[in-house]
Short mmCIF file of C-alpha atoms and ligand atoms in Angstrom, two decimals:
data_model
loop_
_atom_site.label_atom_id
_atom_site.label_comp_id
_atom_site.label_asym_id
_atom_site.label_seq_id
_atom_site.Cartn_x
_atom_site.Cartn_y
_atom_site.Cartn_z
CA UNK A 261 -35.61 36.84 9.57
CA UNK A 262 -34.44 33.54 10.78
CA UNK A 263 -31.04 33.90 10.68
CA UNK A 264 -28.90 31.36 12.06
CA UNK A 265 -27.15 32.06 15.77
CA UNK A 266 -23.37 31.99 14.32
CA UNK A 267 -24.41 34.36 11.38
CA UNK A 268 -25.93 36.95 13.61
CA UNK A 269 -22.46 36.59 15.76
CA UNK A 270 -20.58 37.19 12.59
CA UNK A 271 -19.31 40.55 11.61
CA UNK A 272 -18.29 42.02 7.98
CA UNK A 273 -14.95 42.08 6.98
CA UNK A 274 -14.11 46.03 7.79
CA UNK A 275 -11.64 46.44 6.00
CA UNK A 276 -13.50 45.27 2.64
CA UNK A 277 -16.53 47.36 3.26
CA UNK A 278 -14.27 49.92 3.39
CA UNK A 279 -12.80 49.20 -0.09
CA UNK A 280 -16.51 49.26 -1.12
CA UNK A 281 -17.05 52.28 0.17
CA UNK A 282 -14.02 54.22 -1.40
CA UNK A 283 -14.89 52.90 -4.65
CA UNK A 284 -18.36 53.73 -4.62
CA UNK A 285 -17.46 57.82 -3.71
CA UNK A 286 -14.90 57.44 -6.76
CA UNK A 287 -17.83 56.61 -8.81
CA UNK A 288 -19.43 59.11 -7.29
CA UNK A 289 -16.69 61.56 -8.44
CA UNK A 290 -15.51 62.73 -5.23
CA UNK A 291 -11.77 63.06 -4.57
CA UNK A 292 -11.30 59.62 -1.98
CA UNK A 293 -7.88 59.17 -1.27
CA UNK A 294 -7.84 55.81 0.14
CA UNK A 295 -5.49 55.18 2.94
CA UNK A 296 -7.65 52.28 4.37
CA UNK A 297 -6.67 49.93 2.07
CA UNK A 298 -4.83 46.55 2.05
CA UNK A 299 -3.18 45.77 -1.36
CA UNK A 300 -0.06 46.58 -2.95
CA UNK A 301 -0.58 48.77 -5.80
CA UNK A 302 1.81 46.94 -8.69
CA UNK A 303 0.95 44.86 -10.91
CA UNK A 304 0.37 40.79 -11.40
CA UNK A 305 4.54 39.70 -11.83
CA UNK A 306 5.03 38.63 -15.71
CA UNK A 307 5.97 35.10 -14.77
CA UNK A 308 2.38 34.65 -13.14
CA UNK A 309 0.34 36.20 -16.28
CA UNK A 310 2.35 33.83 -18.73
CA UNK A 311 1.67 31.05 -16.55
CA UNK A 312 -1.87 31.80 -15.95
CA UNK A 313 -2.32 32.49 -19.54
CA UNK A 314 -0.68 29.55 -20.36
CA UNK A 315 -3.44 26.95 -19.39
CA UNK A 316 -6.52 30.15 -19.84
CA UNK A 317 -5.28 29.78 -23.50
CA UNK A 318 -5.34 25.63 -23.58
CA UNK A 319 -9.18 25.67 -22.59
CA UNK A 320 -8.57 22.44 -20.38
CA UNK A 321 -9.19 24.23 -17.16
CA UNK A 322 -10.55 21.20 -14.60
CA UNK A 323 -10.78 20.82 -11.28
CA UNK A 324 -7.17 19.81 -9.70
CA UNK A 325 -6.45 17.78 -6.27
CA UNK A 326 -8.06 19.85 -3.70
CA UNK A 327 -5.16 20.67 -2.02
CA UNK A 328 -3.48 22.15 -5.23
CA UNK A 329 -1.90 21.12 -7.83
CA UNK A 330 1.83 19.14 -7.85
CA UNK A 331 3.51 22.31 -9.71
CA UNK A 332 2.15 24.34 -6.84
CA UNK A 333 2.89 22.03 -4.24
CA UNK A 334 6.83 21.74 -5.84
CA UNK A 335 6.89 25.23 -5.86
CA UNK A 336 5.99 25.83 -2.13
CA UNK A 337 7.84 23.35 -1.14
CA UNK A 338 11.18 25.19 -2.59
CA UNK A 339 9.69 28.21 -1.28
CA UNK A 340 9.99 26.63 2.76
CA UNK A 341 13.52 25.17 1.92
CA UNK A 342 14.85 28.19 0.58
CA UNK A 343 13.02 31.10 3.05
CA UNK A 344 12.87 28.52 5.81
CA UNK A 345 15.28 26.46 5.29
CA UNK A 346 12.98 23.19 5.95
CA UNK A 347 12.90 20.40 3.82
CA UNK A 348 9.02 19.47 3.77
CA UNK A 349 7.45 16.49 1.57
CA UNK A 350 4.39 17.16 -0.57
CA UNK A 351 1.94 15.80 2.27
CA UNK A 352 2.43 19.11 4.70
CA UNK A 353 1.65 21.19 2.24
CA UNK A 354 -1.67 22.88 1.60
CA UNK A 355 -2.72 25.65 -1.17
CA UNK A 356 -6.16 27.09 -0.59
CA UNK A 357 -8.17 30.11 -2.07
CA UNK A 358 -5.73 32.76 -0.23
CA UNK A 359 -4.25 32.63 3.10
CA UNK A 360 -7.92 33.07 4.83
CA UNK A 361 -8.72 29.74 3.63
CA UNK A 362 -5.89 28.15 5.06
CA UNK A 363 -6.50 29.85 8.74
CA UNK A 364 -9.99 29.14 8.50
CA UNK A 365 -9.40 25.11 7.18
CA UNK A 366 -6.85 25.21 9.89
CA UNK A 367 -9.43 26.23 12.44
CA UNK A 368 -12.30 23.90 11.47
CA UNK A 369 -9.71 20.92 11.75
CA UNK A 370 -8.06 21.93 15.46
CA UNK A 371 -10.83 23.52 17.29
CA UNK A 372 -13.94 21.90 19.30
CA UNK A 373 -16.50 23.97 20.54
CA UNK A 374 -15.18 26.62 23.32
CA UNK A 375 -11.84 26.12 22.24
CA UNK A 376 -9.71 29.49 22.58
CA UNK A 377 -7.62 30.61 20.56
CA UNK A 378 -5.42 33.62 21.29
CA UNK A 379 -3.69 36.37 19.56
CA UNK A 380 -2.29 39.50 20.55
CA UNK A 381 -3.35 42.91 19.90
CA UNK A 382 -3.77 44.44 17.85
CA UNK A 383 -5.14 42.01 15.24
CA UNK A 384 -5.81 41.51 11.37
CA UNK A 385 -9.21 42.47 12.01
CA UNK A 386 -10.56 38.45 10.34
CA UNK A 387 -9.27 36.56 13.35
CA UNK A 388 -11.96 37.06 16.01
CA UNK A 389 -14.74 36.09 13.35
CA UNK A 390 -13.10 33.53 11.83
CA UNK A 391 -12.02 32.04 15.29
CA UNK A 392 -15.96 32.50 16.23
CA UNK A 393 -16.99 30.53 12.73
CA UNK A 394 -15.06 27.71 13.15
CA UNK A 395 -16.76 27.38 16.56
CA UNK A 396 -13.97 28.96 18.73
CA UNK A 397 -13.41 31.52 21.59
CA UNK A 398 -10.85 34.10 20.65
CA UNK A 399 -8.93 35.51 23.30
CA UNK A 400 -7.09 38.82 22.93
CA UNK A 401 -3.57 39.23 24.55
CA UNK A 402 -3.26 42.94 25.05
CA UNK A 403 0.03 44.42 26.41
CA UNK A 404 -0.06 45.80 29.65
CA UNK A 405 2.46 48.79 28.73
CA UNK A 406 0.50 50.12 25.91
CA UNK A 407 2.74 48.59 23.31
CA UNK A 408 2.02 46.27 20.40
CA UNK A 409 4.31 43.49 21.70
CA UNK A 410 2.38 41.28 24.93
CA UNK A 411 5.60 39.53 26.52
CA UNK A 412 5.22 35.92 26.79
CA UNK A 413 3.95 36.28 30.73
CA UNK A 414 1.01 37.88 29.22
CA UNK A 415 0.69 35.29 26.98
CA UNK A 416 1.00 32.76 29.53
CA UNK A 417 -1.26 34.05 31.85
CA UNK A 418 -3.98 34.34 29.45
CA UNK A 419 -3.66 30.77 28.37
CA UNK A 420 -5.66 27.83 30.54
CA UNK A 421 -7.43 24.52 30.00
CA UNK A 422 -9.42 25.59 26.73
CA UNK A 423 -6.45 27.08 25.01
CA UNK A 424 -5.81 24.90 21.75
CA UNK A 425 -3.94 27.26 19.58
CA UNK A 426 -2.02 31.03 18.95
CA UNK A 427 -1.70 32.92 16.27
CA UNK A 428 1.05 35.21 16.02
CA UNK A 429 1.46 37.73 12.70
CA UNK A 430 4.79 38.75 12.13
CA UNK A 431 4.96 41.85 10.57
CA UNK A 432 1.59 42.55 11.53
CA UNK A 433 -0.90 43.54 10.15
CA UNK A 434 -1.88 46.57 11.50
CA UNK A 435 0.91 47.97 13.23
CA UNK A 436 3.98 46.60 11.43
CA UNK A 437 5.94 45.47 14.18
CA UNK A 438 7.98 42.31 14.34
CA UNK A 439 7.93 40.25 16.78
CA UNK A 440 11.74 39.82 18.44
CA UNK A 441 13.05 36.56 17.90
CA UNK A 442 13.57 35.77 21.77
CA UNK A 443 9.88 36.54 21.95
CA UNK A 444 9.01 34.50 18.85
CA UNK A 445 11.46 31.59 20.34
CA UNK A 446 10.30 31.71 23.50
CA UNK A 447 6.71 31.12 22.12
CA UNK A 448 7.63 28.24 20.37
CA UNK A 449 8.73 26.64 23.46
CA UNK A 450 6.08 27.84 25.84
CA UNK A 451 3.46 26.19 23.13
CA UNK A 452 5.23 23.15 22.82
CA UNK A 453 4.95 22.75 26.58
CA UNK A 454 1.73 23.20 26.69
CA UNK A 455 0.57 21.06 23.28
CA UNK A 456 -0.64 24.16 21.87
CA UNK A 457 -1.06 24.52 18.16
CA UNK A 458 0.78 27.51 17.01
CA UNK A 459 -0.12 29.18 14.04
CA UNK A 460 2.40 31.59 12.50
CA UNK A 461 0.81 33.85 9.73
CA UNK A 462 3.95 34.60 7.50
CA UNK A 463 1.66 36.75 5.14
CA UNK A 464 3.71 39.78 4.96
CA UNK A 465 7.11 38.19 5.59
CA UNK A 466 8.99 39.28 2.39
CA UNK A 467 8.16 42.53 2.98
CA UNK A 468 10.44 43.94 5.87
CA UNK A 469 12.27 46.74 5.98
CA UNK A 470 15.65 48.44 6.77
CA UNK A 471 17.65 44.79 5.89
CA UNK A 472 15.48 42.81 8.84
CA UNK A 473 15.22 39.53 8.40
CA UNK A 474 12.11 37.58 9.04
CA UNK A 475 11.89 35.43 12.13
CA UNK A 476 11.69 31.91 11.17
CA UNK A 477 9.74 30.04 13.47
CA UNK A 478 11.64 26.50 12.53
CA UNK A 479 14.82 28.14 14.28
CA UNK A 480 13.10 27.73 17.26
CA UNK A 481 12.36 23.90 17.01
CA UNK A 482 13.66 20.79 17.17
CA UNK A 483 10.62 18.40 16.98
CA UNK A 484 9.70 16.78 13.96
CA UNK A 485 7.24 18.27 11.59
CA UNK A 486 4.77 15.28 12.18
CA UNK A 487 5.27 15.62 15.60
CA UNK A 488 4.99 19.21 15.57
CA UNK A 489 2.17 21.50 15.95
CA UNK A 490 3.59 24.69 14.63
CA UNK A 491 1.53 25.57 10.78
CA UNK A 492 2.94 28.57 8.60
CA UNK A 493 0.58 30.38 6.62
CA UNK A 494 1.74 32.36 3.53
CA UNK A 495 0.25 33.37 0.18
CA UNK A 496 0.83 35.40 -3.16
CA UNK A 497 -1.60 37.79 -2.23
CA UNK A 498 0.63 40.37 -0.72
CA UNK A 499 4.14 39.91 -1.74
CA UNK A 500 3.39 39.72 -5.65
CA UNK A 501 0.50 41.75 -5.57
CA UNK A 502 -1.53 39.06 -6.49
CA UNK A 503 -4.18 39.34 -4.01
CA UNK A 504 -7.53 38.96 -6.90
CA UNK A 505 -6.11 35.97 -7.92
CA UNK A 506 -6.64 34.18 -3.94
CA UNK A 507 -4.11 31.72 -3.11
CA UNK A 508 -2.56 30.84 -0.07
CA UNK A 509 -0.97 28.03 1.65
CA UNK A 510 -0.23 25.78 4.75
CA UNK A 511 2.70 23.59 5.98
CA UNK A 512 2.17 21.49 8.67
CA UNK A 513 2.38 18.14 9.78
CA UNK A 514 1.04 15.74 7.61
CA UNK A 515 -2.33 14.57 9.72
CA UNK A 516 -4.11 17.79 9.85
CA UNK A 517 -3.21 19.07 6.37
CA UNK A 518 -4.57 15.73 5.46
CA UNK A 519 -7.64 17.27 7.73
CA UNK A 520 -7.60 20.71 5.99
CA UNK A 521 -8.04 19.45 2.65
CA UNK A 522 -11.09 17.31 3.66
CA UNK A 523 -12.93 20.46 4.93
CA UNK A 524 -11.59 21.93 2.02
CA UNK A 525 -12.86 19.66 -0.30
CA UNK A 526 -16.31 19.92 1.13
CA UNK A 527 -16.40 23.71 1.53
CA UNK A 528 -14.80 25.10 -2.28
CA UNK A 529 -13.11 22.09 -3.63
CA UNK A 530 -9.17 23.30 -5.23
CA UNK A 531 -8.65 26.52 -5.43
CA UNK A 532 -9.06 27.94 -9.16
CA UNK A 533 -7.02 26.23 -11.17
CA UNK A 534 -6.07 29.15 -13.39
CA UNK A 535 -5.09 30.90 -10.28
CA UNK A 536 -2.42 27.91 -9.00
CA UNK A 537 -1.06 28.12 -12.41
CA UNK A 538 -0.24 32.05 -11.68
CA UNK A 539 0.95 31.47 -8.19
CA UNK A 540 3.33 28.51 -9.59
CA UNK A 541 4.50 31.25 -12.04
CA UNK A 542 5.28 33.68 -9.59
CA UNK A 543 6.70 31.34 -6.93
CA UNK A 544 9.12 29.96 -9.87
CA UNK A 545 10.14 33.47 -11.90
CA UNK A 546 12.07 36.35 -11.39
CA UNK A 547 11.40 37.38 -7.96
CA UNK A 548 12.64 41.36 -8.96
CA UNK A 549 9.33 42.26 -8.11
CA UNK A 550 9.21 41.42 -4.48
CA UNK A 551 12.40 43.73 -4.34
CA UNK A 552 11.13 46.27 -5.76
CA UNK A 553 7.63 46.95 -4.09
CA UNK A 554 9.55 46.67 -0.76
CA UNK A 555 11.66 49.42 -1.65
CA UNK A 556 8.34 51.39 -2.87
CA UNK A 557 6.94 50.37 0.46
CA UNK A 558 10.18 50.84 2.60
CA UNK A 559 10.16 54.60 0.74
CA UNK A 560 6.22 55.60 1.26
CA UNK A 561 7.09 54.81 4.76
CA UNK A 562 9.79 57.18 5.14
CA UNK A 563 7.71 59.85 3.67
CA UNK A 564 4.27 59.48 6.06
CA UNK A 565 7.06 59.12 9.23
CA UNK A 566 8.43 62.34 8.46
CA UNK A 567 4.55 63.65 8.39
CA UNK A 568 3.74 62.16 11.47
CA UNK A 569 7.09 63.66 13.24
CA UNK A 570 5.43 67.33 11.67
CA UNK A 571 2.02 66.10 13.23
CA UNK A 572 1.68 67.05 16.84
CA UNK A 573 0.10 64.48 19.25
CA UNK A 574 -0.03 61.65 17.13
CA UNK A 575 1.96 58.62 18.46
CA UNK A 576 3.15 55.90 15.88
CA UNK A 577 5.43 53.29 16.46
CA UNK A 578 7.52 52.83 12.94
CA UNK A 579 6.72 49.95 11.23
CA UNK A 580 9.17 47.62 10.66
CA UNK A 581 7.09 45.46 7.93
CA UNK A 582 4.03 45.29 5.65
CA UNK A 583 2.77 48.49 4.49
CA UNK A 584 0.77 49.96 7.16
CA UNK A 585 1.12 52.31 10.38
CA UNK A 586 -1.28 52.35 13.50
CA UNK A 587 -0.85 55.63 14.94
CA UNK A 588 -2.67 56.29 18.31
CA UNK A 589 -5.26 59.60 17.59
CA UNK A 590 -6.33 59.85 21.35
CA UNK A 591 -4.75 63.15 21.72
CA UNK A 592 -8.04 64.41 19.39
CA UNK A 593 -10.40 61.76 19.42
CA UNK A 594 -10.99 58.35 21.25
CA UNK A 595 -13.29 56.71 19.49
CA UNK A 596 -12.06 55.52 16.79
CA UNK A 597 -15.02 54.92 14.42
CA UNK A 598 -16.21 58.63 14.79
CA UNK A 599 -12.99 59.58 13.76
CA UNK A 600 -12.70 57.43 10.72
CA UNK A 601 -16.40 58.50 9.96
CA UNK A 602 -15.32 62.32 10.25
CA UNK A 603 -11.95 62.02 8.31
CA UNK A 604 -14.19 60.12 5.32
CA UNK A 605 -17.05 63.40 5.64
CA UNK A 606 -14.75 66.20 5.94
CA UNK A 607 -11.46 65.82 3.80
CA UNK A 608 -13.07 62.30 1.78
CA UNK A 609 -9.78 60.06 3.69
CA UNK A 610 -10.36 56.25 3.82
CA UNK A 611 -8.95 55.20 6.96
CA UNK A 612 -9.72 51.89 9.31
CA UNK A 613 -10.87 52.63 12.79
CA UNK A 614 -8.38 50.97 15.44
CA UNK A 615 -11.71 49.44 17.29
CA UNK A 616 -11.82 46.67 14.15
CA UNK A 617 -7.98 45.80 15.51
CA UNK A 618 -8.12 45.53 18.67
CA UNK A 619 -7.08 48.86 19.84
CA UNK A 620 -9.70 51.83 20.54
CA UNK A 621 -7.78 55.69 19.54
CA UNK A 622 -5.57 54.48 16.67
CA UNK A 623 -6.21 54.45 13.31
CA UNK A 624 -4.74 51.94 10.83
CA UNK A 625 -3.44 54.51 7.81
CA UNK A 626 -1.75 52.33 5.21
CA UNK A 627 1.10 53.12 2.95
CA UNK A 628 0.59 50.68 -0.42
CA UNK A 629 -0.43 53.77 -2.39
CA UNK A 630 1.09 55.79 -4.16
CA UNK A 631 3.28 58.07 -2.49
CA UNK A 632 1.80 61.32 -3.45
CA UNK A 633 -1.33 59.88 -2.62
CA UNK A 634 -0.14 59.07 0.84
CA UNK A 635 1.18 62.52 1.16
CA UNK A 636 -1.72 63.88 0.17
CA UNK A 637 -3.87 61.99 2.48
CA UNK A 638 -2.14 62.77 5.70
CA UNK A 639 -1.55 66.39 5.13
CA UNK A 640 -5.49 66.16 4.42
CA UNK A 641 -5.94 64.70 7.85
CA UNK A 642 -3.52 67.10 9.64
CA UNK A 643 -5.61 69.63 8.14
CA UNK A 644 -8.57 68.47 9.26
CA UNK A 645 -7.90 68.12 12.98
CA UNK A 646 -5.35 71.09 13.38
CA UNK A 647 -7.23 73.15 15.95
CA UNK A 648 -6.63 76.48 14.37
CA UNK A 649 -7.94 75.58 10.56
CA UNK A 650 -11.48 76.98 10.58
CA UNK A 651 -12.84 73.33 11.38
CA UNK A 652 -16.02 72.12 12.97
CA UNK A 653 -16.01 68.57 13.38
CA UNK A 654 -19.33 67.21 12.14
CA UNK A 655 -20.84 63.68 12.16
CA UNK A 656 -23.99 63.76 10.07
CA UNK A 657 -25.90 66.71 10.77
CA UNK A 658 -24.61 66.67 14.31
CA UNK A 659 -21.58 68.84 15.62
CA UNK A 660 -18.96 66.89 17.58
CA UNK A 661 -16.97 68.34 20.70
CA UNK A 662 -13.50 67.37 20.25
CA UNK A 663 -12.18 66.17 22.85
CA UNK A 664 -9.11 68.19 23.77
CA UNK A 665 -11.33 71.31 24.00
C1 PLP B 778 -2.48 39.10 8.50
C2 PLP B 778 -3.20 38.61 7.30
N1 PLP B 778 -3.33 37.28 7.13
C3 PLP B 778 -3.98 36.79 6.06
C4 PLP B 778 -4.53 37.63 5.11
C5 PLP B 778 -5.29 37.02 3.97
O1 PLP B 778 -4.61 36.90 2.81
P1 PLP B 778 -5.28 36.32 1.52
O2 PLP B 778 -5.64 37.49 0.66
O3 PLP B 778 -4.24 35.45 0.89
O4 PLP B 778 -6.49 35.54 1.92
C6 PLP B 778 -4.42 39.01 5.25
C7 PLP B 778 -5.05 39.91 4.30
O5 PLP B 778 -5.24 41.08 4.52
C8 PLP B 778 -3.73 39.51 6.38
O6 PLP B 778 -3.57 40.83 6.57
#
């Protein structure tokens, strides 16, 4: 078929063919446990149903300013001054169909062709493709000592003439970590030197753990925000559960948000308007909820940490934010795809290979279940790659050596 270049370049989102896959073995009947997945379990916050039902129950549900309605925009902008403390006018703000439609607006509005665009590994598995859409080289920062945090020499050795922008994702998605704030300050600074945009994707800031804060990236800065060429990314999807509903947002100086809503208006129009209503719900109610799933998460942590201690060989740095862990497998397998593949065959585990991030040998295991379900799940996978259980590890039809043996 005549598909086009780009779309033969283009990879699946992983992570949601994975969801895909778990659901159709459910159907199936089989006992998945699913410990590949990346949403929060709870449910919608009250504030965003009433809110959403609200206008659903009106029946005047229109299109709205592309780049979201003045409720929303009020609302975000409260959100910045009171988690950020910046005071930001209605012009730097974007809301978009989740936070992948800001990043990917973003994109289309900073980068020529060849541009780079780096990011450290490992990464949300969506940045190399959408980097790659929007016409971009991505260019992967790995650390040299086999950690998840590059310093910013490694950074600044892999940036050169084509460099317009970095992405940093703090916690990150997959391996939890936070970034230190000397490395997150120093960043800001060594982009501002250079005139490179800096995108900071705040999508699982709320939800850190042992009484961290989150880094704010303003700290760091002293330039104007129309000046500036820092953009924070954030969204409902995570924190409140509310990933179905997609919405997402931007701040940034005033001339490319301006930019991101003219792609945006050419590419979906507003996002759905019943969805900004639920997001301006959320963003304005009781924000109990937030507390309370990071406490769920902070807990389900605790309990797969004390699994991995009990698991011999595994390495896994202890996440300090969203809800997943990235331990490194090599010790049994290296490729990470196989593994992922066996663990699904054998004992029916959903995991995510670490190849998708970034990072060959790891796998990312997440922890928004359930906790019994997480339990479950990793004394599943402990059973199937203890070398004394009465194990064969089969791909298919064929029989795999492993590789310790
Ligand atoms: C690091 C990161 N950024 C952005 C997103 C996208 O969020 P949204 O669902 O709002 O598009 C995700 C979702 O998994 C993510 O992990």
């Amino acid at each position: 078929m005549s598909l086009s270049q780009l779309a033969r370049t283009i990879h699946e989102s992983a992570t949601l063919k994975l969801n895909q896959t778990a659901a159709q073995l459910r159907d199936k009947g089989e006992p998945v446990i699913h410990l590949g997945g990346g949403e929060p379990k709870s449910k919608t916050p009250i504030d965003a149903i009433v809110a959403c039902t609200g206008v659903l129950n009106s029946g005047d549900i229109k299109y709205t300013p592309v780049d979201g309605i003045p409720a929303l925009k009020k609302a975000i902008i409260r959100y910045t001054e009171e988690h950020y403390s910046r005071v930001v006018k209605p012009a730097n703000v974007i809301a978009s169909s989740g936070a992948k439609q800001s990043i990917m607006v973003l994109l289309h509005s900073i980068l020529d062709p060849k541009d780079e665009v780096i990011f450290p590994a490992p990464y949300w598995v969506s940045y190399p493709e959408m980097v790659k859409l929007a016409g971009g080289v991505p260019v992967v920062v790995t650390a040299e000592d086999g950690s998840f945090c590059p310093t910013i020499e490694e950074f600044e050795a892999a940036m050169g003439s084509y460099t317009k922008a970095v992405i940093l994702n703090s916690p990150n998605n997959p391996s939890g970590v936070m970034y230190a704030p000397e490395f997150v300050s120093d960043l800001v600074q060594l982009c501002e030197k250079r005139d490179i945009w800096l995108i900071m994707d705040d999508t699982y800031n709320r939800l850190v753990f042992d009484g961290r804060q989150p880094v704010n990236c303003y700290e760091y800065t002293k330039t104007d925000i129309e000046q500036s060429k820092m953009v924070v990314i954030n969204c409902v999807s995570k924190m409140y559960a509310m990933t179905g509903f997609r919405i997402g947002w931007a701040v940034g100086n005033k001339e490319v948000v301006t930019s991101m809503a003219t792609i945006q208006s050419q590419q979906t129009s507003s996002p759905a308007t019943p969805s900004q209503w639920a997001a301006v719900g959320a963003l304005n109610g009781v924000q109990s909820s937030i507390d309370s799933l990071r406490l769920t998460l902070e807990n389900n942590r605790n309990i797969l940490m004390d699994h991995y201690r009990a698991f011999p060989g595994v390495k896994v740095t202890c996440p300090m934010g969203a809800f997943y862990t990235f331990p490194d497998f090599s010790a049994y397998y290296k490729d990470s795809q196989k593994l992922s593949q066996f663990l699904l065959e054998k004992v029916r585990v959903v995991t995510v290979p670490g190849k998708e991030f970034g990072m060959e040998g790891h796998l990312r295991i997440s922890f928004c279940g359930g906790a019994k379900e997480t339990t479950e799940g990793i004394e599943r996978i402990r059973w199937a790659l203890d070398p004394t259980s009465p194990n064969e590890l089969y791909l298919g039809d064929r029989r795999l050596v492993r590789d310790w043996m």
